[in-house]
Structures are given as structure tokens and as C-alpha cells.
Amino acid sequence: MTRHSQRHRTTTLPFSYRDKGIDFDLDSFAVDDGERTVLDLNPSQTEINVASAVSSSGSSSDESDWDTITLHGKLRLAEETVQAVFPRDEWAQPPAKLYVTLRCHETIYRDRVVISEAPTTPGEYEVRLEIPKNIVRGTVELRPYLVRTDARPGEEPNDYADQKNFRVASGTLYYVVVDGHEEEERAAIDGERVRFSQNAHLPDGNKLYYLDFRNETRPKLWINSDHPRIAEVLQSRGSVGAEARMRDVILDQVSYGVWVQLLVRAGSVVDAEGEVEHEWQEMVLQTFARNLYETNEVSEAIHRLRDDLSDPQTLPHVMQKIDSELQEYINPREQLIHLMEEGLQI
């Protein structure tokens, strides 16, 4: 079984990858525009209860009274990592960018903060990560990645990644607790598990999920607990093991469908001034619009999205753009590979 597992890993990830190739240390945080508070973490500590720290630090009389938490720290990329994941001719100017992903399972929120654009050479990099309260809930996961930024056309198969956007190294996964369970009502997009078969307002059949827009101010994601095994897996909080891998694949599937609906719906209600009515609509447009049109001007991108969605001639093209952007944003390939590799060990 061990030999078979190794053969499969070589097939699914046919290039050098360093799971602990980036040192990631968080040393302090600030609430809104306040002063930094030192994070006194144990060497192996990966869970950070910011909600508790905010309350005990005296930064606020109410731990829920904040808009943004900013975490500060450092990333260190070792020369050994670069030499392990890139061929010798790329060591001097590695075609890679370094970023940290932010992920919240509760609200299917994902984002990434680029720390270094290509070329990214070995060294130490300052990290500043903002967590916006209006689109997260519970726990936010933070993890750094080193990602190849261009392809090597014409290269024969070798031990190195040769395609753009392949992740080649990662670092410590932190779990940042941003609020307690009593704060769940503060999320921008609510989620709840319920039996569809016992609720008339939800679709019948074997639907896995349903995005409810009856209250346009606060869309709600319903997960069908008529599928008890799936609902149980979705409650898993671990980062390794079969259940964690299955959870991530299921969440990828759900989040893709949810983001498509949110993005199309938000883009369709943009007014002539480029404004939308609800907070979640602004969040979705701010997250995706610029990448869809490869521009730094949010206003321009939002207007173009609205126009493309309203025109039958451009609608198919923009839907293709949305599909491409969501595949890049969600990156389902990575979670599928993890699940395939985990399955060989069960």
C-alpha cells in the first residue's frame, strides 16, 4: 500500500513541492486604527483567538465592536526551498510570487494577499493581513504559498513545476478565531443546515444546497441535512485527514455555485453611478470585478460587468470569464489532489 500511494503521488503531483518550505510567523495585531497588540504565541501554536485577545486587551468594551483586524508578521523563504522547487537556471530570478490565502469556511469567503510579485528571491518579507469582519465569521484560515508565475514551454518532463499558477511551496496554517458563536448573526452571508424535506420554502429532491434571496439584504445559504453524512463532514474542523479533504472538496463545489449566483446578481443591479444597495453586493464586486476585466479601476470594471450581463451578445463571454476567474479563485484542483492522495491511505 505504501508503494502504491507513493506512485500515485508522483502521478498527481509530478514536481517538487515543499509543504513546509515557507516560515510563517505572526507577531502582532491591531483592531481598526488602534495600536498593535503583541501576540505571545507558543512555538507550535497555530490557533489564535483574536476575539478573546481583543476583549482582554481593553481595545474595546465589546469584543464585537470592530470592523477590521490587521495581523502583522513575517514570511521567510529559504534558499533551500527555492533550489528544491526550481531548476538551477531559475535560482537567481525565481519566476514566482508569494502570497497568503485567507479562507473562512463559515461564509465561503476566500481572498489572497500578495506579499511579493515575481521574481521572488529567498529572504524575509513583511506581512500585513486585513480581516474584514463583515464577510467572515468564526474562524479564518491563513496560509502562505509560493506559486509559479509562468510556464516553461517546450520543456521535457522533469522534477519541477512547469506551468503557470502551480503552487510549489507552502507554510504554517493558522486558525484565527475572530468571534464567538454568539456573533454569528453578524455575518454578511448567513448559512444554516436544515432538512429540505421538512421546509416548504426550500427546493425538493436531493439538492445539496440552496441560496435564498427572499431577504435581499442578507442572502442565506441553506445546506441540506437530509444528507447526514455530508452535513457531518462539513462540520469537520481539522486540516488533515480524509474528512478534512472531503469537506474542502464539498465546500469548493458549493462555493463555486454560490459565487456565480452572487456575482451575477450583484452585477445585474448596479445603477448608473456604479453603486449597489447592499453590503454583500459591494463585497462581491470588490472581490471579483477588477480581475474579470484586468483593471485596477473598480468603478470601470463594475460598469463593464453590468453592461456585459445586460447584453445578450456579451453575456456568454462574461459567463466564461466568470467561470475562469472562479476556477482561479477557488482552485478546486488542489483540494481534489489532496483528497485523491488521502484516499490511497484509507
CSV table of C-alpha atoms in Angstrom, one decimal:
chain,number,residue,atom,x,y,z
A,1,MET,CA,0.0,0.0,0.0
A,2,THR,CA,2.8,2.4,0.8
A,3,ARG,CA,4.5,1.8,-2.6
A,4,HIS,CA,1.2,2.3,-4.4
A,5,SER,CA,0.5,5.5,-2.5
A,6,GLN,CA,3.9,6.9,-3.5
A,7,ARG,CA,3.4,6.0,-7.2
A,8,HIS,CA,0.0,7.9,-7.1
A,9,ARG,CA,1.6,11.0,-5.5
A,10,THR,CA,4.1,11.1,-8.3
A,11,THR,CA,1.4,10.9,-10.9
A,12,THR,CA,-0.8,13.6,-9.4
A,13,LEU,CA,2.0,16.0,-8.3
A,14,PRO,CA,4.8,15.3,-10.8
A,15,PHE,CA,7.0,18.0,-9.5
A,16,SER,CA,8.9,19.0,-6.4
A,17,TYR,CA,6.7,20.6,-3.6
A,18,ARG,CA,7.7,21.8,-0.2
A,19,ASP,CA,4.9,21.7,2.3
A,20,LYS,CA,7.0,23.4,5.0
A,21,GLY,CA,9.1,25.4,2.6
A,22,ILE,CA,8.0,28.9,3.9
A,23,ASP,CA,8.4,30.0,7.5
A,24,PHE,CA,5.3,32.0,8.6
A,25,ASP,CA,5.3,33.9,11.9
A,26,LEU,CA,2.6,36.2,13.2
A,27,ASP,CA,3.7,38.6,15.9
A,28,SER,CA,1.0,41.2,16.5
A,29,PHE,CA,-2.4,42.5,15.6
A,30,ALA,CA,-4.3,45.8,15.6
A,31,VAL,CA,-8.0,46.5,15.8
A,32,ASP,CA,-9.3,49.1,13.3
A,33,ASP,CA,-6.9,52.1,13.7
A,34,GLY,CA,-5.7,51.1,17.2
A,35,GLU,CA,-2.2,50.3,18.5
A,36,ARG,CA,-0.6,47.0,17.9
A,37,THR,CA,-1.0,44.2,20.5
A,38,VAL,CA,1.8,41.6,20.7
A,39,LEU,CA,0.8,38.0,20.0
A,40,ASP,CA,2.6,35.9,22.6
A,41,LEU,CA,2.4,32.5,20.7
A,42,ASN,CA,3.9,29.2,21.7
A,43,PRO,CA,6.4,27.8,19.2
A,44,SER,CA,3.8,25.2,17.9
A,45,GLN,CA,0.7,27.3,18.4
A,46,THR,CA,-1.4,27.7,15.3
A,47,GLU,CA,-4.8,28.8,16.7
A,48,ILE,CA,-5.1,32.5,17.6
A,49,ASN,CA,-8.1,33.6,19.5
A,50,VAL,CA,-8.2,37.3,18.4
A,51,ALA,CA,-11.8,37.7,19.7
A,52,SER,CA,-10.6,36.8,23.2
A,53,ALA,CA,-7.4,39.0,22.8
A,54,VAL,CA,-9.5,42.0,21.8
A,55,SER,CA,-11.7,41.6,24.8
A,56,SER,CA,-8.8,41.2,27.3
A,57,SER,CA,-6.6,43.9,25.8
A,58,GLY,CA,-9.1,46.6,26.6
A,59,SER,CA,-9.2,47.8,23.0
A,60,SER,CA,-12.9,47.7,23.2
A,61,SER,CA,-15.5,47.3,25.8
A,62,ASP,CA,-17.3,44.9,23.5
A,63,GLU,CA,-15.3,42.3,21.6
A,64,SER,CA,-17.8,42.6,18.7
A,65,ASP,CA,-17.2,46.3,18.3
A,66,TRP,CA,-14.7,46.3,15.4
A,67,ASP,CA,-14.6,46.5,11.7
A,68,THR,CA,-11.2,45.2,10.7
A,69,ILE,CA,-8.4,43.2,12.4
A,70,THR,CA,-4.9,43.6,10.9
A,71,LEU,CA,-2.4,40.9,11.6
A,72,HIS,CA,1.4,41.6,11.3
A,73,GLY,CA,4.2,39.1,10.8
A,74,LYS,CA,6.9,37.8,8.6
A,75,LEU,CA,7.4,35.3,5.9
A,76,ARG,CA,10.9,33.7,5.4
A,77,LEU,CA,11.7,32.0,2.1
A,78,ALA,CA,14.8,29.8,2.4
A,79,GLU,CA,17.3,29.4,-0.3
A,80,GLU,CA,17.0,25.6,0.1
A,81,THR,CA,13.3,25.9,-0.8
A,82,VAL,CA,13.9,27.8,-4.0
A,83,GLN,CA,16.7,25.4,-5.0
A,84,ALA,CA,14.3,22.4,-4.3
A,85,VAL,CA,11.4,23.6,-6.4
A,86,PHE,CA,13.0,25.5,-9.3
A,87,PRO,CA,15.7,24.3,-11.8
A,88,ARG,CA,19.2,25.8,-11.4
A,89,ASP,CA,18.8,28.3,-14.3
A,90,GLU,CA,15.9,30.0,-12.4
A,91,TRP,CA,17.5,30.2,-9.0
A,92,ALA,CA,18.8,33.8,-9.4
A,93,GLN,CA,15.4,35.2,-10.5
A,94,PRO,CA,12.7,32.7,-9.4
A,95,PRO,CA,9.5,33.1,-11.6
A,96,ALA,CA,7.2,33.0,-8.5
A,97,LYS,CA,5.0,35.2,-6.4
A,98,LEU,CA,4.5,34.8,-2.7
A,99,TYR,CA,1.0,35.3,-1.2
A,100,VAL,CA,-1.1,34.4,1.9
A,101,THR,CA,-4.6,33.0,1.4
A,102,LEU,CA,-7.5,33.9,3.7
A,103,ARG,CA,-10.3,31.4,4.0
A,104,CYS,CA,-13.4,31.3,6.1
A,105,HIS,CA,-15.5,28.1,5.8
A,106,GLU,CA,-18.5,29.5,7.6
A,107,THR,CA,-19.1,32.2,4.9
A,108,ILE,CA,-17.2,30.5,2.0
A,109,TYR,CA,-15.0,33.7,1.9
A,110,ARG,CA,-11.7,33.4,0.2
A,111,ASP,CA,-9.1,36.0,-0.6
A,112,ARG,CA,-5.3,36.3,-1.1
A,113,VAL,CA,-2.8,39.0,-0.2
A,114,VAL,CA,0.2,39.1,-2.4
A,115,ILE,CA,3.4,39.6,-0.4
A,116,SER,CA,5.9,39.5,-3.3
A,117,GLU,CA,5.5,39.6,-7.1
A,118,ALA,CA,7.8,37.7,-9.4
A,119,PRO,CA,10.7,37.3,-9.2
A,120,THR,CA,10.6,36.3,-5.6
A,121,THR,CA,14.1,35.6,-4.2
A,122,PRO,CA,15.0,34.0,-0.9
A,123,GLY,CA,14.7,36.3,2.1
A,124,GLU,CA,12.4,37.8,4.7
A,125,TYR,CA,9.2,39.6,3.8
A,126,GLU,CA,6.9,41.7,6.0
A,127,VAL,CA,3.3,40.6,6.2
A,128,ARG,CA,0.2,42.7,6.7
A,129,LEU,CA,-3.2,40.9,6.6
A,130,GLU,CA,-6.5,42.6,7.0
A,131,ILE,CA,-9.5,40.6,8.1
A,132,PRO,CA,-12.8,42.4,7.4
A,133,LYS,CA,-15.5,41.5,9.9
A,134,ASN,CA,-18.4,42.0,7.6
A,135,ILE,CA,-17.5,38.9,5.4
A,136,VAL,CA,-16.1,36.5,7.9
A,137,ARG,CA,-17.4,34.5,10.9
A,138,GLY,CA,-16.0,32.1,13.4
A,139,THR,CA,-12.5,31.0,12.2
A,140,VAL,CA,-10.4,32.4,9.4
A,141,GLU,CA,-7.6,30.2,8.0
A,142,LEU,CA,-4.3,31.8,6.8
A,143,ARG,CA,-1.6,30.0,4.8
A,144,PRO,CA,1.3,31.2,2.7
A,145,TYR,CA,2.1,29.8,-0.8
A,146,LEU,CA,4.9,30.2,-3.3
A,147,VAL,CA,3.4,30.0,-6.8
A,148,ARG,CA,5.0,29.7,-10.2
A,149,THR,CA,4.1,32.7,-12.4
A,150,ASP,CA,5.0,31.5,-15.9
A,151,ALA,CA,5.3,28.3,-17.9
A,152,ARG,CA,8.4,26.7,-19.4
A,153,PRO,CA,7.2,25.9,-22.9
A,154,GLY,CA,8.9,23.0,-24.7
A,155,GLU,CA,10.4,21.6,-21.5
A,156,GLU,CA,10.6,17.8,-21.2
A,157,PRO,CA,9.0,16.3,-18.1
A,158,ASN,CA,11.3,16.8,-15.1
A,159,ASP,CA,11.1,17.2,-11.3
A,160,TYR,CA,9.9,20.8,-11.4
A,161,ALA,CA,6.6,22.5,-11.9
A,162,ASP,CA,6.5,23.9,-15.4
A,163,GLN,CA,3.0,25.5,-15.6
A,164,LYS,CA,1.8,28.9,-14.5
A,165,ASN,CA,-0.1,29.1,-11.2
A,166,PHE,CA,1.3,25.8,-9.9
A,167,ARG,CA,1.9,26.1,-6.2
A,168,VAL,CA,5.3,24.8,-5.3
A,169,ALA,CA,5.7,25.5,-1.6
A,170,SER,CA,3.6,26.4,1.5
A,171,GLY,CA,3.9,27.1,5.2
A,172,THR,CA,2.2,27.0,8.5
A,173,LEU,CA,-1.6,27.1,8.5
A,174,TYR,CA,-3.0,29.5,11.2
A,175,TYR,CA,-6.5,29.4,12.5
A,176,VAL,CA,-7.6,32.9,13.6
A,177,VAL,CA,-10.8,32.9,15.8
A,178,VAL,CA,-12.5,36.3,15.1
A,179,ASP,CA,-15.7,36.0,17.0
A,180,GLY,CA,-17.7,33.7,19.3
A,181,HIS,CA,-20.7,31.7,18.4
A,182,GLU,CA,-23.0,34.4,19.8
A,183,GLU,CA,-21.8,36.7,17.0
A,184,GLU,CA,-23.0,34.5,14.1
A,185,GLU,CA,-25.8,36.9,13.2
A,186,ARG,CA,-23.1,39.5,12.2
A,187,ALA,CA,-22.0,37.6,9.0
A,188,ALA,CA,-22.8,39.2,5.7
A,189,ILE,CA,-24.0,35.9,4.2
A,190,ASP,CA,-25.8,33.6,6.6
A,191,GLY,CA,-25.5,29.8,6.5
A,192,GLU,CA,-27.6,27.1,8.1
A,193,ARG,CA,-28.0,23.3,7.9
A,194,VAL,CA,-31.6,22.2,7.7
A,195,ARG,CA,-33.7,19.3,6.3
A,196,PHE,CA,-35.0,20.5,2.9
A,197,SER,CA,-37.7,17.7,3.1
A,198,GLN,CA,-39.3,19.4,6.1
A,199,ASN,CA,-39.3,23.0,4.9
A,200,ALA,CA,-41.8,24.1,2.2
A,201,HIS,CA,-39.7,27.2,1.2
A,202,LEU,CA,-36.8,25.0,0.2
A,203,PRO,CA,-36.4,23.0,-3.0
A,204,ASP,CA,-37.4,19.3,-3.0
A,205,GLY,CA,-35.4,16.5,-4.4
A,206,ASN,CA,-31.8,15.8,-3.4
A,207,LYS,CA,-30.4,19.3,-3.7
A,208,LEU,CA,-27.2,19.7,-1.8
A,209,TYR,CA,-27.6,23.5,-1.1
A,210,TYR,CA,-29.8,26.4,-1.9
A,211,LEU,CA,-29.0,30.2,-1.9
A,212,ASP,CA,-32.0,32.0,-0.6
A,213,PHE,CA,-32.6,35.6,-1.8
A,214,ARG,CA,-36.0,36.2,-0.2
A,215,ASN,CA,-34.3,38.7,2.1
A,216,GLU,CA,-32.1,40.6,-0.5
A,217,THR,CA,-30.3,42.4,2.3
A,218,ARG,CA,-29.0,39.2,3.8
A,219,PRO,CA,-28.8,36.2,1.4
A,220,LYS,CA,-28.8,32.9,3.2
A,221,LEU,CA,-27.1,29.6,2.2
A,222,TRP,CA,-29.0,26.5,3.2
A,223,ILE,CA,-27.2,23.2,3.4
A,224,ASN,CA,-29.4,20.1,3.1
A,225,SER,CA,-29.1,17.9,6.2
A,226,ASP,CA,-31.3,15.3,4.5
A,227,HIS,CA,-27.8,14.1,3.6
A,228,PRO,CA,-26.5,13.4,7.1
A,229,ARG,CA,-23.1,12.1,6.2
A,230,ILE,CA,-22.3,15.2,4.1
A,231,ALA,CA,-23.6,17.5,6.8
A,232,GLU,CA,-21.4,15.7,9.3
A,233,VAL,CA,-18.3,16.1,7.1
A,234,LEU,CA,-19.0,19.8,6.6
A,235,GLN,CA,-18.7,20.3,10.4
A,236,SER,CA,-15.2,18.9,10.5
A,237,ARG,CA,-12.6,21.5,11.7
A,238,GLY,CA,-9.4,19.6,11.1
A,239,SER,CA,-6.8,20.4,8.5
A,240,VAL,CA,-5.6,16.9,7.7
A,241,GLY,CA,-7.2,13.5,7.2
A,242,ALA,CA,-9.9,12.2,5.0
A,243,GLU,CA,-12.8,14.1,6.4
A,244,ALA,CA,-11.0,17.4,6.1
A,245,ARG,CA,-10.1,16.7,2.5
A,246,MET,CA,-13.7,15.7,1.7
A,247,ARG,CA,-15.0,18.8,3.4
A,248,ASP,CA,-12.8,21.1,1.3
A,249,VAL,CA,-13.9,19.4,-1.9
A,250,ILE,CA,-17.6,19.7,-1.0
A,251,LEU,CA,-17.1,23.4,0.0
A,252,ASP,CA,-15.4,24.1,-3.3
A,253,GLN,CA,-18.4,22.7,-5.2
A,254,VAL,CA,-20.8,24.6,-3.1
A,255,SER,CA,-18.8,27.9,-3.2
A,256,TYR,CA,-18.5,27.8,-7.0
A,257,GLY,CA,-22.2,27.8,-7.4
A,258,VAL,CA,-22.8,30.3,-4.7
A,259,TRP,CA,-20.2,32.8,-6.1
A,260,VAL,CA,-21.7,32.6,-9.6
A,261,GLN,CA,-25.1,33.5,-8.3
A,262,LEU,CA,-23.8,36.3,-6.0
A,263,LEU,CA,-21.7,37.8,-8.7
A,264,VAL,CA,-24.3,37.7,-11.5
A,265,ARG,CA,-27.0,39.0,-9.1
A,266,ALA,CA,-24.8,41.8,-7.8
A,267,GLY,CA,-23.5,42.8,-11.3
A,268,SER,CA,-27.1,43.0,-12.6
A,269,VAL,CA,-28.3,45.5,-10.1
A,270,VAL,CA,-25.5,48.1,-10.4
A,271,ASP,CA,-27.1,51.5,-11.1
A,272,ALA,CA,-25.9,54.2,-13.5
A,273,GLU,CA,-23.5,55.6,-10.9
A,274,GLY,CA,-21.9,52.2,-10.3
A,275,GLU,CA,-23.5,51.8,-6.9
A,276,VAL,CA,-25.3,48.9,-5.3
A,277,GLU,CA,-27.7,48.8,-2.4
A,278,HIS,CA,-26.5,46.1,-0.1
A,279,GLU,CA,-23.2,45.4,1.6
A,280,TRP,CA,-22.8,41.9,0.3
A,281,GLN,CA,-23.2,43.1,-3.3
A,282,GLU,CA,-20.3,45.6,-2.8
A,283,MET,CA,-18.2,42.9,-1.2
A,284,VAL,CA,-18.7,40.5,-4.2
A,285,LEU,CA,-18.0,43.2,-6.8
A,286,GLN,CA,-14.9,44.5,-4.9
A,287,THR,CA,-13.6,40.9,-4.8
A,288,PHE,CA,-14.0,39.9,-8.4
A,289,ALA,CA,-14.7,42.8,-10.8
A,290,ARG,CA,-11.2,44.0,-11.3
A,291,ASN,CA,-9.8,40.6,-12.1
A,292,LEU,CA,-12.6,39.9,-14.6
A,293,TYR,CA,-11.5,42.9,-16.6
A,294,GLU,CA,-7.8,43.1,-15.7
A,295,THR,CA,-8.0,46.6,-14.5
A,296,ASN,CA,-7.2,48.4,-11.3
A,297,GLU,CA,-10.2,50.7,-11.6
A,298,VAL,CA,-13.0,49.1,-9.6
A,299,SER,CA,-15.6,51.6,-11.0
A,300,GLU,CA,-14.7,50.8,-14.6
A,301,ALA,CA,-14.8,47.1,-14.0
A,302,ILE,CA,-18.2,47.3,-12.3
A,303,HIS,CA,-19.7,49.3,-15.1
A,304,ARG,CA,-18.4,46.9,-17.7
A,305,LEU,CA,-19.7,43.9,-15.8
A,306,ARG,CA,-23.2,45.5,-15.6
A,307,ASP,CA,-23.2,46.2,-19.3
A,308,ASP,CA,-21.9,42.7,-20.3
A,309,LEU,CA,-24.6,41.0,-18.1
A,310,SER,CA,-27.4,43.0,-19.7
A,311,ASP,CA,-26.4,42.4,-23.3
A,312,PRO,CA,-27.3,39.0,-24.8
A,313,GLN,CA,-24.3,39.4,-27.2
A,314,THR,CA,-21.8,39.7,-24.4
A,315,LEU,CA,-23.5,37.5,-21.8
A,316,PRO,CA,-21.9,34.2,-22.9
A,317,HIS,CA,-18.5,35.8,-23.0
A,318,VAL,CA,-18.7,37.3,-19.5
A,319,MET,CA,-20.0,34.0,-18.1
A,320,GLN,CA,-16.9,32.3,-19.5
A,321,LYS,CA,-14.8,35.0,-17.8
A,322,ILE,CA,-16.6,34.4,-14.5
A,323,ASP,CA,-16.0,30.6,-14.8
A,324,SER,CA,-12.3,31.2,-15.5
A,325,GLU,CA,-11.9,33.6,-12.6
A,326,LEU,CA,-13.7,31.3,-10.1
A,327,GLN,CA,-11.6,28.4,-11.1
A,328,GLU,CA,-8.5,30.5,-10.3
A,329,TYR,CA,-10.1,31.9,-7.1
A,330,ILE,CA,-11.3,28.6,-5.7
A,331,ASN,CA,-8.6,26.4,-7.2
A,332,PRO,CA,-10.5,23.1,-6.9
A,333,ARG,CA,-7.7,21.1,-8.5
A,334,GLU,CA,-5.6,21.4,-5.3
A,335,GLN,CA,-8.3,20.0,-3.0
A,336,LEU,CA,-9.1,17.2,-5.4
A,337,ILE,CA,-5.5,16.1,-5.5
A,338,HIS,CA,-5.3,16.2,-1.7
A,339,LEU,CA,-8.5,14.0,-1.5
A,340,MET,CA,-7.2,11.6,-4.1
A,341,GLU,CA,-3.9,11.2,-2.2
A,342,GLU,CA,-5.7,10.8,1.1
A,343,GLY,CA,-7.9,8.1,-0.3
A,344,LEU,CA,-5.0,5.9,-1.1
A,345,GLN,CA,-4.2,5.8,2.6
A,346,ILE,CA,-7.6,4.8,3.9
